[in-house]
CSV table of C-alpha atoms in Angstrom, one decimal:
chain,number,residue,atom,x,y,z
A,1,UNK,CA,78.2,18.2,-132.8
A,2,UNK,CA,79.9,21.7,-132.3
A,3,UNK,CA,83.5,20.5,-133.4
A,4,UNK,CA,84.9,22.9,-135.6
A,5,UNK,CA,81.7,25.2,-135.4
A,6,UNK,CA,82.0,29.2,-134.9
A,7,UNK,CA,79.8,31.7,-133.4
A,8,UNK,CA,78.1,32.2,-136.6
A,9,UNK,CA,77.1,28.6,-137.3
A,10,UNK,CA,75.4,28.2,-133.7
A,11,UNK,CA,74.5,31.6,-132.3
A,12,UNK,CA,74.1,34.2,-135.1
A,13,UNK,CA,73.8,32.7,-138.5
A,14,UNK,CA,72.3,35.6,-139.6
A,15,UNK,CA,75.5,37.8,-139.0
A,16,UNK,CA,78.9,37.0,-139.4
A,17,UNK,CA,80.2,39.6,-137.1
A,18,UNK,CA,79.6,39.2,-133.1
A,19,UNK,CA,79.7,43.0,-132.4
A,20,UNK,CA,76.9,43.6,-134.9
A,21,UNK,CA,74.9,40.7,-133.5
A,22,UNK,CA,75.3,42.0,-130.0
A,23,UNK,CA,74.0,45.5,-131.1
A,24,UNK,CA,71.2,44.0,-132.8
A,25,UNK,CA,70.4,41.7,-129.5
A,26,UNK,CA,70.7,44.9,-127.4
A,27,UNK,CA,68.2,46.9,-129.5
A,28,UNK,CA,65.8,43.8,-129.5
A,29,UNK,CA,66.0,43.3,-125.7
A,30,UNK,CA,65.5,47.1,-125.0
A,31,UNK,CA,62.2,47.0,-127.0
A,32,UNK,CA,61.1,43.7,-125.6
A,33,UNK,CA,61.8,44.4,-122.0
A,34,UNK,CA,60.1,47.8,-122.4
A,35,UNK,CA,57.0,46.2,-123.6
A,36,UNK,CA,57.0,43.2,-121.0
A,37,UNK,CA,57.7,45.3,-118.0
A,38,UNK,CA,55.3,48.2,-119.1
A,39,UNK,CA,52.4,45.7,-119.0
A,40,UNK,CA,53.4,44.3,-115.5
A,41,UNK,CA,53.8,48.0,-114.0
A,42,UNK,CA,50.8,49.2,-115.7
A,43,UNK,CA,48.6,46.6,-114.3
A,44,UNK,CA,50.0,47.2,-110.8
A,45,UNK,CA,49.1,50.9,-111.1
A,46,UNK,CA,45.5,50.0,-112.2
A,47,UNK,CA,45.0,47.3,-109.3
A,48,UNK,CA,46.2,50.0,-106.9
A,49,UNK,CA,43.0,51.7,-105.5
A,50,UNK,CA,44.9,54.8,-104.5
A,51,UNK,CA,47.9,55.5,-106.8
A,52,UNK,CA,49.9,58.4,-104.8
A,53,UNK,CA,52.6,60.4,-106.0
A,54,UNK,CA,55.0,58.5,-103.7
A,55,UNK,CA,53.6,55.2,-105.0
A,56,UNK,CA,54.2,56.1,-108.6
A,57,UNK,CA,57.6,57.5,-108.2
A,58,UNK,CA,58.7,54.2,-106.5
A,59,UNK,CA,57.2,52.2,-109.3
A,60,UNK,CA,59.0,54.2,-111.7
A,61,UNK,CA,62.3,53.4,-109.9
A,62,UNK,CA,61.4,49.8,-110.0
A,63,UNK,CA,60.4,50.0,-113.4
A,64,UNK,CA,64.0,51.3,-114.4
A,65,UNK,CA,65.6,48.8,-112.5
A,66,UNK,CA,63.4,45.9,-114.0
A,67,UNK,CA,64.1,47.4,-117.5
A,68,UNK,CA,68.0,47.3,-116.7
A,69,UNK,CA,67.6,43.6,-115.6
A,70,UNK,CA,65.9,42.7,-118.7
A,71,UNK,CA,68.2,44.2,-121.1
A,72,UNK,CA,71.3,42.7,-119.1
A,73,UNK,CA,69.7,39.4,-119.0
A,74,UNK,CA,68.7,39.4,-122.5
A,75,UNK,CA,72.3,40.3,-124.1
A,76,UNK,CA,74.4,38.3,-121.4
A,77,UNK,CA,73.7,35.0,-122.8
A,78,UNK,CA,74.9,35.4,-126.4
A,79,UNK,CA,77.8,37.6,-125.3
A,80,UNK,CA,79.2,35.0,-122.9
A,81,UNK,CA,78.9,32.3,-125.5
A,82,UNK,CA,80.7,34.3,-128.0
A,83,UNK,CA,83.4,35.5,-125.5
A,84,UNK,CA,84.1,31.8,-124.0
A,85,UNK,CA,84.5,30.6,-127.6
A,86,UNK,CA,87.1,33.4,-128.5
A,87,UNK,CA,89.0,32.8,-125.2
A,88,UNK,CA,89.1,29.0,-125.5
A,89,UNK,CA,89.3,28.7,-129.1
A,90,UNK,CA,86.2,26.4,-129.4
A,91,UNK,CA,83.1,25.5,-128.0
A,92,UNK,CA,83.0,23.1,-124.9
A,93,UNK,CA,79.5,21.6,-123.4
A,94,UNK,CA,79.6,23.7,-120.4
A,95,UNK,CA,81.1,26.8,-122.0
A,96,UNK,CA,78.2,26.6,-124.5
A,97,UNK,CA,75.4,26.0,-122.2
A,98,UNK,CA,76.1,26.1,-118.4
A,99,UNK,CA,78.4,28.9,-118.1
A,100,UNK,CA,76.4,31.6,-120.1
A,101,UNK,CA,73.2,30.2,-118.3
A,102,UNK,CA,74.9,31.0,-115.0
A,103,UNK,CA,76.3,34.6,-116.1
A,104,UNK,CA,72.7,35.4,-117.6
A,105,UNK,CA,71.3,34.7,-114.3
A,106,UNK,CA,73.4,37.3,-112.4
A,107,UNK,CA,71.5,40.5,-113.4
A,108,UNK,CA,68.9,39.2,-111.1
A,109,UNK,CA,70.6,41.1,-108.5
A,110,UNK,CA,69.8,44.3,-110.3
A,111,UNK,CA,66.0,43.6,-110.0
A,112,UNK,CA,64.1,45.2,-107.2
A,113,UNK,CA,63.1,42.9,-104.2
A,114,UNK,CA,59.4,42.5,-105.0
A,115,UNK,CA,60.1,41.2,-108.4
A,116,UNK,CA,62.9,38.9,-107.8
A,117,UNK,CA,60.5,36.3,-106.4
A,118,UNK,CA,58.3,36.6,-109.4
A,119,UNK,CA,61.3,36.1,-111.8
A,120,UNK,CA,62.7,33.3,-109.9
A,121,UNK,CA,59.3,31.4,-109.9
A,122,UNK,CA,58.7,32.2,-113.6
A,123,UNK,CA,62.0,30.6,-114.7
A,124,UNK,CA,61.8,27.8,-112.7
A,125,UNK,CA,58.2,27.1,-114.0
A,126,UNK,CA,59.7,27.8,-117.8
A,127,UNK,CA,62.4,25.2,-117.1
A,128,UNK,CA,59.9,22.7,-115.7
A,129,UNK,CA,57.8,23.3,-118.7
A,130,UNK,CA,60.9,22.7,-121.0
A,131,UNK,CA,61.5,19.2,-119.2
A,132,UNK,CA,57.9,18.1,-119.9
A,133,UNK,CA,57.8,19.3,-123.6
A,134,UNK,CA,61.2,17.2,-124.0
A,135,UNK,CA,59.6,14.4,-122.2
A,136,UNK,CA,56.4,14.6,-124.7
A,137,UNK,CA,58.4,14.8,-127.8
A,138,UNK,CA,60.3,11.7,-126.8
A,139,UNK,CA,56.8,9.9,-126.2
A,140,UNK,CA,57.5,9.6,-122.4
A,141,UNK,CA,54.5,11.6,-121.2
A,142,UNK,CA,51.3,11.8,-123.2
A,143,UNK,CA,50.2,15.2,-124.6
A,144,UNK,CA,46.4,15.7,-123.9
A,145,UNK,CA,44.1,18.4,-122.5
A,146,UNK,CA,42.4,15.9,-120.3
A,147,UNK,CA,45.5,14.8,-118.8
A,148,UNK,CA,46.6,18.6,-118.2
A,149,UNK,CA,43.3,19.4,-116.9
A,150,UNK,CA,43.4,16.3,-114.4
A,151,UNK,CA,47.1,17.3,-113.3
A,152,UNK,CA,45.9,20.9,-112.8
A,153,UNK,CA,42.9,19.9,-110.8
A,154,UNK,CA,45.2,17.7,-108.5
A,155,UNK,CA,48.0,20.3,-107.7
A,156,UNK,CA,45.6,23.2,-107.5
A,157,UNK,CA,43.8,21.3,-104.9
A,158,UNK,CA,47.0,20.6,-102.9
A,159,UNK,CA,48.0,24.5,-103.5
A,160,UNK,CA,44.7,25.7,-102.2
A,161,UNK,CA,44.9,23.6,-99.1
A,162,UNK,CA,48.3,24.8,-98.4
A,163,UNK,CA,47.2,28.5,-98.8
A,164,UNK,CA,44.3,28.0,-96.3
A,165,UNK,CA,46.1,26.0,-93.6
A,166,UNK,CA,49.7,27.5,-93.8
A,167,UNK,CA,50.5,31.1,-93.0
A,168,UNK,CA,53.9,30.7,-94.5
A,169,UNK,CA,52.4,29.6,-97.7
A,170,UNK,CA,50.4,32.8,-97.9
A,171,UNK,CA,53.3,34.9,-97.2
A,172,UNK,CA,55.7,33.1,-99.7
A,173,UNK,CA,53.2,32.9,-102.5
A,174,UNK,CA,52.5,36.2,-104.1
A,175,UNK,CA,52.0,35.2,-107.9
A,176,UNK,CA,48.9,33.4,-107.9
A,177,UNK,CA,46.0,35.4,-108.9
A,178,UNK,CA,43.6,34.0,-106.0
A,179,UNK,CA,44.4,33.8,-102.6
A,180,UNK,CA,41.6,32.2,-100.4
A,181,UNK,CA,40.9,33.4,-96.8
A,182,UNK,CA,42.6,31.4,-94.0
A,183,UNK,CA,40.1,28.8,-92.5
A,184,UNK,CA,39.0,29.2,-89.1
A,185,UNK,CA,36.7,26.6,-87.2
A,186,UNK,CA,34.5,29.3,-85.6
A,187,UNK,CA,30.9,28.3,-86.3
A,188,UNK,CA,29.7,31.9,-86.2
A,189,UNK,CA,32.2,33.0,-89.0
A,190,UNK,CA,30.8,34.9,-92.0
A,191,UNK,CA,31.9,33.5,-95.2
A,192,UNK,CA,32.7,35.7,-98.2
A,193,UNK,CA,31.5,38.6,-96.3
A,194,UNK,CA,27.7,37.3,-96.0
A,195,UNK,CA,25.5,35.2,-94.0
A,196,UNK,CA,22.1,34.9,-96.1
A,197,UNK,CA,22.5,32.1,-98.8
A,198,UNK,CA,20.9,33.8,-101.6
A,199,UNK,CA,22.7,37.2,-100.8
A,200,UNK,CA,26.2,35.3,-100.6
A,201,UNK,CA,25.6,33.7,-104.0
A,202,UNK,CA,25.0,37.3,-105.3
A,203,UNK,CA,28.4,38.6,-103.9
A,204,UNK,CA,30.3,35.5,-105.3
A,205,UNK,CA,28.9,36.2,-108.7
A,206,UNK,CA,30.1,39.7,-108.4
A,207,UNK,CA,33.3,38.8,-107.4
A,208,UNK,CA,33.7,36.3,-110.3
A,209,UNK,CA,32.5,38.7,-112.8
A,210,UNK,CA,35.3,41.3,-111.3
A,211,UNK,CA,37.8,38.5,-111.8
A,212,UNK,CA,36.6,38.0,-115.4
A,213,UNK,CA,36.7,41.7,-116.0
A,214,UNK,CA,40.3,42.0,-114.9
A,215,UNK,CA,41.6,38.8,-116.8
A,216,UNK,CA,39.8,40.3,-119.8
A,217,UNK,CA,41.4,43.7,-119.3
A,218,UNK,CA,44.8,42.1,-118.7
A,219,UNK,CA,44.6,40.3,-122.0
A,220,UNK,CA,43.5,43.4,-123.8
A,221,UNK,CA,46.4,45.4,-122.5
A,222,UNK,CA,48.7,42.7,-123.6
A,223,UNK,CA,47.3,43.1,-127.1
A,224,UNK,CA,47.2,46.9,-127.2
A,225,UNK,CA,50.6,48.1,-125.6
A,226,UNK,CA,52.8,46.4,-128.1
A,227,UNK,CA,50.6,47.7,-131.2
A,228,UNK,CA,50.0,51.2,-129.7
A,229,UNK,CA,51.8,53.0,-132.7
A,230,UNK,CA,49.9,50.9,-135.1
A,231,UNK,CA,46.7,51.6,-133.4
A,232,UNK,CA,47.4,55.4,-133.7
A,233,UNK,CA,47.7,55.1,-137.3
A,234,UNK,CA,44.8,52.7,-137.9
A,235,UNK,CA,42.2,53.2,-135.1
A,236,UNK,CA,40.0,50.5,-136.8
A,237,UNK,CA,42.2,47.9,-135.4
A,238,UNK,CA,41.3,48.8,-131.9
A,239,UNK,CA,38.0,47.1,-132.0
A,240,UNK,CA,39.6,43.8,-132.9
A,241,UNK,CA,42.2,44.2,-130.2
A,242,UNK,CA,39.8,44.9,-127.4
A,243,UNK,CA,37.3,42.3,-128.4
A,244,UNK,CA,39.2,39.0,-129.1
A,245,UNK,CA,38.4,35.3,-128.4
A,246,UNK,CA,41.8,34.9,-126.4
A,247,UNK,CA,40.5,37.6,-123.8
A,248,UNK,CA,37.1,36.1,-123.4
A,249,UNK,CA,38.6,32.5,-122.9
A,250,UNK,CA,41.2,34.0,-120.4
A,251,UNK,CA,38.5,35.8,-118.6
A,252,UNK,CA,36.2,32.7,-118.7
A,253,UNK,CA,39.0,30.7,-116.9
A,254,UNK,CA,39.8,33.1,-114.2
A,255,UNK,CA,36.2,34.0,-113.7
A,256,UNK,CA,34.9,30.4,-113.5
A,257,UNK,CA,37.8,29.4,-111.2
A,258,UNK,CA,36.7,32.0,-108.7
A,259,UNK,CA,33.1,31.2,-109.0
A,260,UNK,CA,33.4,27.5,-108.6
A,261,UNK,CA,35.8,27.8,-105.8
A,262,UNK,CA,33.9,30.1,-103.6
A,263,UNK,CA,30.7,28.4,-104.3
A,264,UNK,CA,32.0,25.0,-103.1
A,265,UNK,CA,33.5,26.6,-100.1
A,266,UNK,CA,30.0,28.3,-99.2
A,267,UNK,CA,28.0,25.3,-99.8
A,268,UNK,CA,30.5,23.1,-97.7
A,269,UNK,CA,30.3,25.6,-95.0
A,270,UNK,CA,26.5,25.7,-95.1
A,271,UNK,CA,26.5,22.0,-94.7
A,272,UNK,CA,29.0,21.6,-92.2
A,273,UNK,CA,28.4,24.8,-90.4
A,274,UNK,CA,31.9,25.7,-90.1
A,275,UNK,CA,35.3,26.1,-92.2
A,276,UNK,CA,37.7,23.3,-92.5
A,277,UNK,CA,40.9,22.9,-94.5
A,278,UNK,CA,39.4,19.9,-96.3
A,279,UNK,CA,36.8,22.3,-97.8
A,280,UNK,CA,39.6,24.2,-99.7
A,281,UNK,CA,41.1,20.9,-101.0
A,282,UNK,CA,37.8,19.9,-102.8
A,283,UNK,CA,37.1,23.4,-103.9
A,284,UNK,CA,40.6,23.8,-105.4
A,285,UNK,CA,39.9,20.2,-107.1
A,286,UNK,CA,36.7,21.4,-108.7
A,287,UNK,CA,37.9,24.8,-109.6
A,288,UNK,CA,40.6,23.2,-111.5
A,289,UNK,CA,38.1,22.1,-114.1
A,290,UNK,CA,38.1,25.8,-115.5
A,291,UNK,CA,41.8,25.0,-116.9
A,292,UNK,CA,39.6,23.5,-120.0
A,293,UNK,CA,38.7,27.1,-121.1
A,294,UNK,CA,42.2,28.1,-121.6
A,295,UNK,CA,44.7,25.2,-121.8
A,296,UNK,CA,48.1,26.2,-121.3
A,297,UNK,CA,51.0,24.2,-120.1
A,298,UNK,CA,52.8,27.0,-118.2
A,299,UNK,CA,49.5,27.7,-116.1
A,300,UNK,CA,49.0,23.8,-115.7
A,301,UNK,CA,52.6,23.5,-114.1
A,302,UNK,CA,52.3,26.7,-112.2
A,303,UNK,CA,50.6,25.3,-109.0
A,304,UNK,CA,53.2,22.4,-108.9
A,305,UNK,CA,55.9,25.1,-108.9
A,306,UNK,CA,54.2,27.2,-106.1
A,307,UNK,CA,54.0,24.1,-104.0
A,308,UNK,CA,57.5,23.5,-104.3
A,309,UNK,CA,58.2,27.2,-103.4
A,310,UNK,CA,56.1,26.8,-100.3
A,311,UNK,CA,57.9,23.7,-99.2
A,312,UNK,CA,61.2,25.1,-100.0
A,313,UNK,CA,60.4,28.0,-97.7
A,314,UNK,CA,59.1,25.8,-95.1
A,315,UNK,CA,62.6,23.8,-95.3
A,316,UNK,CA,64.6,26.8,-95.2
A,317,UNK,CA,62.7,28.0,-92.2
A,318,UNK,CA,63.2,24.7,-90.6
A,319,UNK,CA,66.7,24.8,-91.0
A,320,UNK,CA,67.0,28.5,-89.7
A,321,UNK,CA,65.2,27.6,-86.6
A,322,UNK,CA,67.4,24.6,-85.9
A,323,UNK,CA,70.5,26.6,-86.4
A,324,UNK,CA,69.3,29.2,-84.0
A,325,UNK,CA,68.2,26.5,-81.3
A,326,UNK,CA,71.8,24.9,-81.7
A,327,UNK,CA,73.3,28.6,-81.3
A,328,UNK,CA,71.2,29.1,-78.2
A,329,UNK,CA,71.6,25.5,-76.8
A,330,UNK,CA,67.8,24.9,-76.7
A,331,UNK,CA,67.6,20.9,-76.6
A,332,UNK,CA,63.9,20.8,-76.8
A,333,UNK,CA,64.1,23.2,-79.6
A,334,UNK,CA,66.5,21.2,-81.4
A,335,UNK,CA,64.4,18.1,-81.2
A,336,UNK,CA,61.2,20.0,-82.4
A,337,UNK,CA,63.3,21.4,-85.3
A,338,UNK,CA,64.8,18.2,-86.2
A,339,UNK,CA,61.5,16.4,-86.2
A,340,UNK,CA,60.0,19.4,-88.4
A,341,UNK,CA,62.9,19.0,-90.7
A,342,UNK,CA,62.5,15.3,-91.1
A,343,UNK,CA,58.6,15.9,-91.9
A,344,UNK,CA,59.7,18.5,-94.5
A,345,UNK,CA,62.3,16.2,-96.0
A,346,UNK,CA,59.7,13.4,-96.4
A,347,UNK,CA,57.3,15.8,-98.0
A,348,UNK,CA,60.0,16.7,-100.6
A,349,UNK,CA,60.6,13.3,-101.3
A,350,UNK,CA,57.0,12.4,-102.0
A,351,UNK,CA,56.5,15.8,-104.3
């Protein structure tokens, strides 16, 4: 398919010169990376209750590293394709896809540690989304909002169960917007910070409204920041940017998710008299209904991606413990580690 093709035919048909294309790509990624990471770091500063001078300085350094990472990643792919074609004389399957993809991933080492996990999860989720879209295109999978909602409900139920029952999962997962409190079987435990039923429902409603406002504000910021210069010239467009349907639907999804989840947990606690991990399983299942407010394939696949991340982290931890026990010569520890490793392998096989 690529026999006799040049860079212009496949990579940059809008420009015959590779150098000109690289310059345009560089300028485009500079602009895009700035907008993308500005929104992320601005939201982090807004969430932070007390933004000290030291914290702000750290965030500026992290932003600079993320910005360099974004520019490097955005330009490396096309540059590598053009260079390998010039060196080898023509396109090959692996030099046109695999090799540039590998080198494009190398700039991740420039990123700060707090963002590496976020980038890895997002790219894995995008790869999974691409596979699903290809399967849908070929008719292997059915494209339906009802099917996506059901899938989200099931994976979200498992993910919420892991978050409530697995301490490692809580440490390994930092990207999801809602993190439930870890379950305890103490019958005197206060749920959601309240004991009296009506008062507790009031707190839950307040929390869900806070999440709605946060999601709505995030969507508004996504709309405002890229258009900030245009809005300064045309202030009338500010109203349409602030009050839009996308923000309301996204806020409704986040707010109703938290509302349903916490209400179900509270009612199950009142019924059983204690917290159980199974409560979070049912609450996660029902909270997944809120996905219908804002259907999005990337969101639908995210719980599944995070489940794989949690299980992978558990597998790595089990292997590390096994190797340490072998090094120390602890036979009992070896047996425990092997058993745990086998269980994790079985889980991976099922997932």
